[in-house]
PDB file of C-alpha atoms in Angstrom:
ATOM      1  CA  MET A   1       0.000   0.000   0.000  1.00 55.00           C
ATOM      2  CA  GLY A   2       2.869   2.386   0.770  1.00 70.00           C
ATOM      3  CA  TRP A   3       4.341   1.915  -2.718  1.00 75.00           C
ATOM      4  CA  GLY A   4       1.032   2.779  -4.343  1.00 68.00           C
ATOM      5  CA  ILE A   5       0.856   6.094  -2.522  1.00 73.00           C
ATOM      6  CA  ALA A   6       4.478   6.863  -3.377  1.00 64.00           C
ATOM      7  CA  VAL A   7       3.863   6.125  -7.067  1.00 66.00           C
ATOM      8  CA  ALA A   8       0.742   8.289  -7.031  1.00 65.00           C
ATOM      9  CA  VAL A   9       2.605  11.203  -5.403  1.00 66.00           C
ATOM     10  CA  VAL A  10       5.513  10.938  -7.839  1.00 66.00           C
ATOM     11  CA  SER A  11       3.067  10.759 -10.763  1.00 67.00           C
ATOM     12  CA  LEU A  12       1.280  13.891  -9.556  1.00 62.00           C
ATOM     13  CA  ILE A  13       4.593  15.724  -9.172  1.00 73.00           C
ATOM     14  CA  VAL A  14       5.607  14.759 -12.716  1.00 66.00           C
ATOM     15  CA  VAL A  15       2.230  15.824 -14.160  1.00 65.00           C
ATOM     16  CA  PHE A  16       2.276  19.167 -12.332  1.00 62.00           C
ATOM     17  CA  GLY A  17       5.898  19.712 -13.373  1.00 61.00           C
ATOM     18  CA  ALA A  18       5.023  19.092 -17.007  1.00 60.00           C
ATOM     19  CA  LEU A  19       2.006  21.424 -16.814  1.00 56.00           C
ATOM     20  CA  PHE A  20       4.099  24.118 -15.113  1.00 57.00           C
ATOM     21  CA  HIS A  21       6.816  23.802 -17.772  1.00 53.00           C
ATOM     22  CA  ARG A  22       4.215  24.125 -20.533  1.00 59.00           C
ATOM     23  CA  LEU A  23       2.693  27.203 -18.896  1.00 51.00           C
ATOM     24  CA  ILE A  24       6.103  28.853 -18.473  1.00 56.00           C
ATOM     25  CA  SER A  25       6.949  28.089 -22.119  1.00 53.00           C
ATOM     26  CA  ARG A  26       3.775  29.817 -23.276  1.00 47.00           C
ATOM     27  CA  VAL A  27       4.442  32.855 -21.094  1.00 44.00           C
ATOM     28  CA  ARG A  28       8.013  33.110 -22.416  1.00 49.00           C
ATOM     29  CA  ALA A  29       6.799  32.857 -26.015  1.00 46.00           C
ATOM     30  CA  ALA A  30       4.161  35.538 -25.399  1.00 44.00           C
ATOM     31  CA  ASN A  31       6.777  37.791 -23.803  1.00 47.00           C
ATOM     32  CA  ARG A  32       9.107  37.256 -26.775  1.00 49.00           C
ATOM     33  CA  VAL A  33       6.341  38.321 -29.154  1.00 47.00           C
ATOM     34  CA  ALA A  34       5.412  41.261 -26.916  1.00 46.00           C
ATOM     35  CA  GLU A  35       8.982  42.531 -26.818  1.00 51.00           C
ATOM     36  CA  HIS A  36       9.704  41.886 -30.498  1.00 51.00           C
ATOM     37  CA  PRO A  37       6.666  41.595 -32.786  1.00 50.00           C
ATOM     38  CA  ASP A  38       9.119  41.211 -35.663  1.00 52.00           C
ATOM     39  CA  SER A  39      10.247  37.935 -34.100  1.00 50.00           C
ATOM     40  CA  VAL A  40       7.263  36.267 -35.756  1.00 55.00           C
ATOM     41  CA  LEU A  41       9.071  35.278 -38.902  1.00 61.00           C
ATOM     42  CA  LEU A  42       6.599  34.919 -41.707  1.00 65.00           C
ATOM     43  CA  ALA A  43       9.310  33.481 -43.916  1.00 69.00           C
ATOM     44  CA  SER A  44       9.065  30.348 -41.771  1.00 73.00           C
ATOM     45  CA  TYR A  45       5.645  29.775 -43.327  1.00 74.00           C
ATOM     46  CA  ALA A  46       6.962  29.857 -46.904  1.00 73.00           C
ATOM     47  CA  PRO A  47       7.264  26.045 -47.113  1.00 76.00           C
ATOM     48  CA  MET A  48       3.492  25.799 -46.685  1.00 77.00           C
ATOM     49  CA  GLY A  49       2.986  26.689 -50.333  1.00 74.00           C
ATOM     50  CA  ARG A  50       5.517  24.120 -51.463  1.00 76.00           C
ATOM     51  CA  LEU A  51       3.721  21.403 -49.511  1.00 76.00           C
ATOM     52  CA  LEU A  52       0.692  21.996 -51.706  1.00 73.00           C
ATOM     53  CA  SER A  53       2.606  21.899 -54.968  1.00 76.00           C
ATOM     54  CA  GLU A  54       2.049  19.005 -57.323  1.00 79.00           C
ATOM     55  CA  LYS A  55       5.700  19.020 -58.448  1.00 81.00           C
ATOM     56  CA  ASP A  56       6.810  16.404 -55.920  1.00 79.00           C
ATOM     57  CA  PHE A  57       4.038  14.058 -56.990  1.00 79.00           C
ATOM     58  CA  GLU A  58       4.726  14.618 -60.681  1.00 83.00           C
ATOM     59  CA  PHE A  59       8.397  13.876 -60.022  1.00 83.00           C
ATOM     60  CA  LEU A  60       7.563  10.607 -58.299  1.00 82.00           C
ATOM     61  CA  THR A  61       5.155   9.407 -60.982  1.00 85.00           C
ATOM     62  CA  ALA A  62       7.736  10.051 -63.720  1.00 86.00           C
ATOM     63  CA  HIS A  63      10.350   7.734 -62.221  1.00 83.00           C
ATOM     64  CA  PRO A  64      10.762   3.979 -62.307  1.00 84.00           C
ATOM     65  CA  GLY A  65       9.569   2.207 -59.191  1.00 83.00           C
ATOM     66  CA  TYR A  66       6.587   4.518 -58.865  1.00 82.00           C
ATOM     67  CA  HIS A  67       3.758   3.060 -56.878  1.00 85.00           C
ATOM     68  CA  PRO A  68       0.485   4.907 -56.112  1.00 86.00           C
ATOM     69  CA  GLU A  69       0.819   4.028 -52.414  1.00 88.00           C
ATOM     70  CA  ILE A  70       3.970   6.173 -52.190  1.00 85.00           C
ATOM     71  CA  VAL A  71       2.120   9.207 -53.499  1.00 84.00           C
ATOM     72  CA  ARG A  72      -0.825   8.543 -51.204  1.00 86.00           C
ATOM     73  CA  ARG A  73       1.417   8.376 -48.129  1.00 88.00           C
ATOM     74  CA  LEU A  74       3.332  11.486 -49.205  1.00 85.00           C
ATOM     75  CA  ARG A  75       0.078  13.419 -49.646  1.00 84.00           C
ATOM     76  CA  ILE A  76      -1.007  12.400 -46.148  1.00 86.00           C
ATOM     77  CA  GLN A  77       2.346  13.499 -44.742  1.00 89.00           C
ATOM     78  CA  HIS A  78       2.127  16.827 -46.578  1.00 85.00           C
ATOM     79  CA  ARG A  79      -1.362  17.438 -45.150  1.00 85.00           C
ATOM     80  CA  ASP A  80      -0.149  16.584 -41.645  1.00 89.00           C
ATOM     81  CA  VAL A  81       2.796  18.972 -41.915  1.00 89.00           C
ATOM     82  CA  LEU A  82       0.533  21.667 -43.327  1.00 87.00           C
ATOM     83  CA  ALA A  83      -1.841  21.175 -40.392  1.00 87.00           C
ATOM     84  CA  ALA A  84       1.116  21.687 -38.019  1.00 90.00           C
ATOM     85  CA  TYR A  85       2.038  24.906 -39.853  1.00 88.00           C
ATOM     86  CA  LEU A  86      -1.579  25.999 -39.559  1.00 89.00           C
ATOM     87  CA  ARG A  87      -1.509  25.435 -35.788  1.00 91.00           C
ATOM     88  CA  SER A  88       1.724  27.421 -35.542  1.00 89.00           C
ATOM     89  CA  ALA A  89       0.340  30.303 -37.617  1.00 89.00           C
ATOM     90  CA  THR A  90      -2.814  30.321 -35.500  1.00 91.00           C
ATOM     91  CA  ARG A  91      -0.747  30.418 -32.309  1.00 90.00           C
ATOM     92  CA  ASP A  92       1.363  33.294 -33.665  1.00 88.00           C
ATOM     93  CA  PHE A  93      -1.729  35.216 -34.754  1.00 90.00           C
ATOM     94  CA  ARG A  94      -3.382  34.746 -31.353  1.00 91.00           C
ATOM     95  CA  GLN A  95      -0.275  36.021 -29.579  1.00 88.00           C
ATOM     96  CA  LEU A  96      -0.001  39.046 -31.856  1.00 88.00           C
ATOM     97  CA  HIS A  97      -3.731  39.728 -31.607  1.00 91.00           C
ATOM     98  CA  ALA A  98      -3.700  39.512 -27.795  1.00 90.00           C
ATOM     99  CA  LEU A  99      -0.728  41.877 -27.687  1.00 88.00           C
ATOM    100  CA  ALA A 100      -2.476  44.310 -30.022  1.00 88.00           C
ATOM    101  CA  LYS A 101      -5.634  44.277 -27.908  1.00 88.00           C
ATOM    102  CA  GLN A 102      -3.581  44.812 -24.774  1.00 87.00           C
ATOM    103  CA  MET A 103      -1.755  47.747 -26.363  1.00 84.00           C
ATOM    104  CA  LEU A 104      -5.040  49.195 -27.606  1.00 84.00           C
ATOM    105  CA  VAL A 105      -6.648  49.022 -24.167  1.00 85.00           C
ATOM    106  CA  SER A 106      -3.610  50.331 -22.299  1.00 83.00           C
ATOM    107  CA  SER A 107      -2.943  53.197 -24.690  1.00 78.00           C
ATOM    108  CA  GLY A 108      -4.069  56.533 -23.374  1.00 78.00           C
ATOM    109  CA  GLU A 109      -5.670  57.643 -26.612  1.00 81.00           C
ATOM    110  CA  ASP A 110      -8.659  56.490 -28.600  1.00 81.00           C
ATOM    111  CA  GLN A 111      -7.652  54.597 -31.754  1.00 82.00           C
ATOM    112  CA  PRO A 112     -10.827  53.613 -33.590  1.00 85.00           C
ATOM    113  CA  ASP A 113      -8.989  52.998 -36.874  1.00 86.00           C
ATOM    114  CA  PHE A 114      -6.617  50.553 -35.232  1.00 84.00           C
ATOM    115  CA  ALA A 115      -9.483  48.848 -33.383  1.00 86.00           C
ATOM    116  CA  GLN A 116     -11.380  48.449 -36.660  1.00 90.00           C
ATOM    117  CA  ALA A 117      -8.266  47.123 -38.417  1.00 87.00           C
ATOM    118  CA  LEU A 118      -7.745  44.688 -35.555  1.00 89.00           C
ATOM    119  CA  ARG A 119     -11.304  43.335 -35.885  1.00 92.00           C
ATOM    120  CA  ARG A 120     -10.976  43.124 -39.663  1.00 91.00           C
ATOM    121  CA  GLU A 121      -7.675  41.222 -39.478  1.00 90.00           C
ATOM    122  CA  HIS A 122      -9.128  38.845 -36.891  1.00 93.00           C
ATOM    123  CA  LEU A 123     -12.152  38.065 -39.053  1.00 93.00           C
ATOM    124  CA  THR A 124     -10.013  37.716 -42.164  1.00 92.00           C
ATOM    125  CA  PHE A 125      -7.623  35.356 -40.421  1.00 92.00           C
ATOM    126  CA  CYS A 126     -10.416  33.229 -38.918  1.00 93.00           C
ATOM    127  CA  TYR A 127     -12.068  32.992 -42.329  1.00 92.00           C
ATOM    128  CA  ALA A 128      -8.770  31.998 -43.984  1.00 90.00           C
ATOM    129  CA  VAL A 129      -8.072  29.342 -41.339  1.00 91.00           C
ATOM    130  CA  THR A 130     -11.555  27.904 -41.794  1.00 92.00           C
ATOM    131  CA  ILE A 131     -11.142  27.774 -45.572  1.00 89.00           C
ATOM    132  CA  VAL A 132      -7.711  26.133 -45.336  1.00 87.00           C
ATOM    133  CA  ARG A 133      -8.994  23.531 -42.859  1.00 88.00           C
ATOM    134  CA  CYS A 134     -12.003  22.716 -45.029  1.00 88.00           C
ATOM    135  CA  ARG A 135      -9.838  22.421 -48.128  1.00 84.00           C
ATOM    136  CA  LEU A 136      -7.414  20.158 -46.267  1.00 82.00           C
ATOM    137  CA  LEU A 137     -10.302  17.887 -45.332  1.00 85.00           C
ATOM    138  CA  LEU A 138     -11.569  17.852 -48.906  1.00 84.00           C
ATOM    139  CA  MET A 139      -8.202  17.366 -50.646  1.00 79.00           C
ATOM    140  CA  PRO A 140      -8.437  13.542 -50.580  1.00 79.00           C
ATOM    141  CA  PHE A 141     -11.647  13.881 -52.600  1.00 82.00           C
ATOM    142  CA  GLY A 142      -9.993  15.840 -55.388  1.00 75.00           C
ATOM    143  CA  VAL A 143     -10.660  19.389 -54.177  1.00 75.00           C
ATOM    144  CA  GLY A 144      -7.727  21.634 -55.018  1.00 73.00           C
ATOM    145  CA  ALA A 145      -5.161  22.857 -52.554  1.00 73.00           C
ATOM    146  CA  PRO A 146      -6.012  25.853 -50.350  1.00 75.00           C
ATOM    147  CA  ASP A 147      -4.579  29.322 -50.893  1.00 76.00           C
ATOM    148  CA  ILE A 148      -2.073  29.952 -48.133  1.00 79.00           C
ATOM    149  CA  GLY A 149      -1.693  33.630 -49.031  1.00 79.00           C
ATOM    150  CA  GLY A 150      -5.078  34.389 -47.511  1.00 81.00           C
ATOM    151  CA  LEU A 151      -3.757  33.007 -44.247  1.00 82.00           C
ATOM    152  CA  ILE A 152      -0.432  34.850 -44.224  1.00 84.00           C
ATOM    153  CA  ARG A 153      -1.657  38.315 -45.275  1.00 86.00           C
ATOM    154  CA  PRO A 154      -3.640  39.070 -42.076  1.00 86.00           C
ATOM    155  CA  LEU A 155      -0.788  37.746 -39.952  1.00 84.00           C
ATOM    156  CA  GLU A 156       1.685  40.007 -41.736  1.00 85.00           C
ATOM    157  CA  SER A 157      -0.658  42.992 -41.547  1.00 84.00           C
ATOM    158  CA  LEU A 158      -1.131  42.531 -37.805  1.00 83.00           C
ATOM    159  CA  ARG A 159       2.615  42.142 -37.302  1.00 82.00           C
ATOM    160  CA  ILE A 160       3.229  45.393 -39.213  1.00 82.00           C
ATOM    161  CA  HIS A 161       0.595  47.275 -37.188  1.00 79.00           C
ATOM    162  CA  LEU A 162       2.185  46.082 -33.969  1.00 80.00           C
ATOM    163  CA  ALA A 163       5.688  46.942 -35.078  1.00 77.00           C
ATOM    164  CA  GLU A 164       4.472  50.475 -35.899  1.00 77.00           C
ATOM    165  CA  MET A 165       2.847  50.793 -32.468  1.00 74.00           C
ATOM    166  CA  VAL A 166       5.936  49.539 -30.647  1.00 68.00           C
ATOM    167  CA  SER A 167       8.273  51.869 -32.528  1.00 67.00           C
ATOM    168  CA  PRO A 168       6.203  54.666 -34.113  1.00 59.00           C
ATOM    169  CA  SER A 169       9.281  56.791 -34.805  1.00 54.00           C
ATOM    170  CA  GLU A 170      10.727  54.294 -37.292  1.00 47.00           C
TER     171      GLU A 170
END
């Protein structure tokens, strides 16, 4: 009976440690974005477009040893990687958006244009994410690849707005 309690206590300590580490990681990432909105590197999302390209599949089908199963597995892997990019872009947008709202609320002056731009970018981004997710789900049924540009533009626009607010003199 004593070992069972010890195992339970150690398990709880490990779980709480992991949760605490995850929380601290999120706070550090949010602080990094808050201090340097330019740290959200949109160039890191450039490979998303390449994942949707048909060139890799055309290359595979043109070579000896081609088997349809290889292309099927590669398409699944590409969709999985694209979904991970989508989660990362969503996380970055949420961090930038939260920072922008915080700056808007804490600023001493009324900024209706910025508030309207913030709402517009949020709606645009949510719409783009929804479209990309739907297209990802429908790709196995022959629906074309989603447009990633619609996802990146609101993220870039929000990043630019924030950079201008952080350093208006530049």
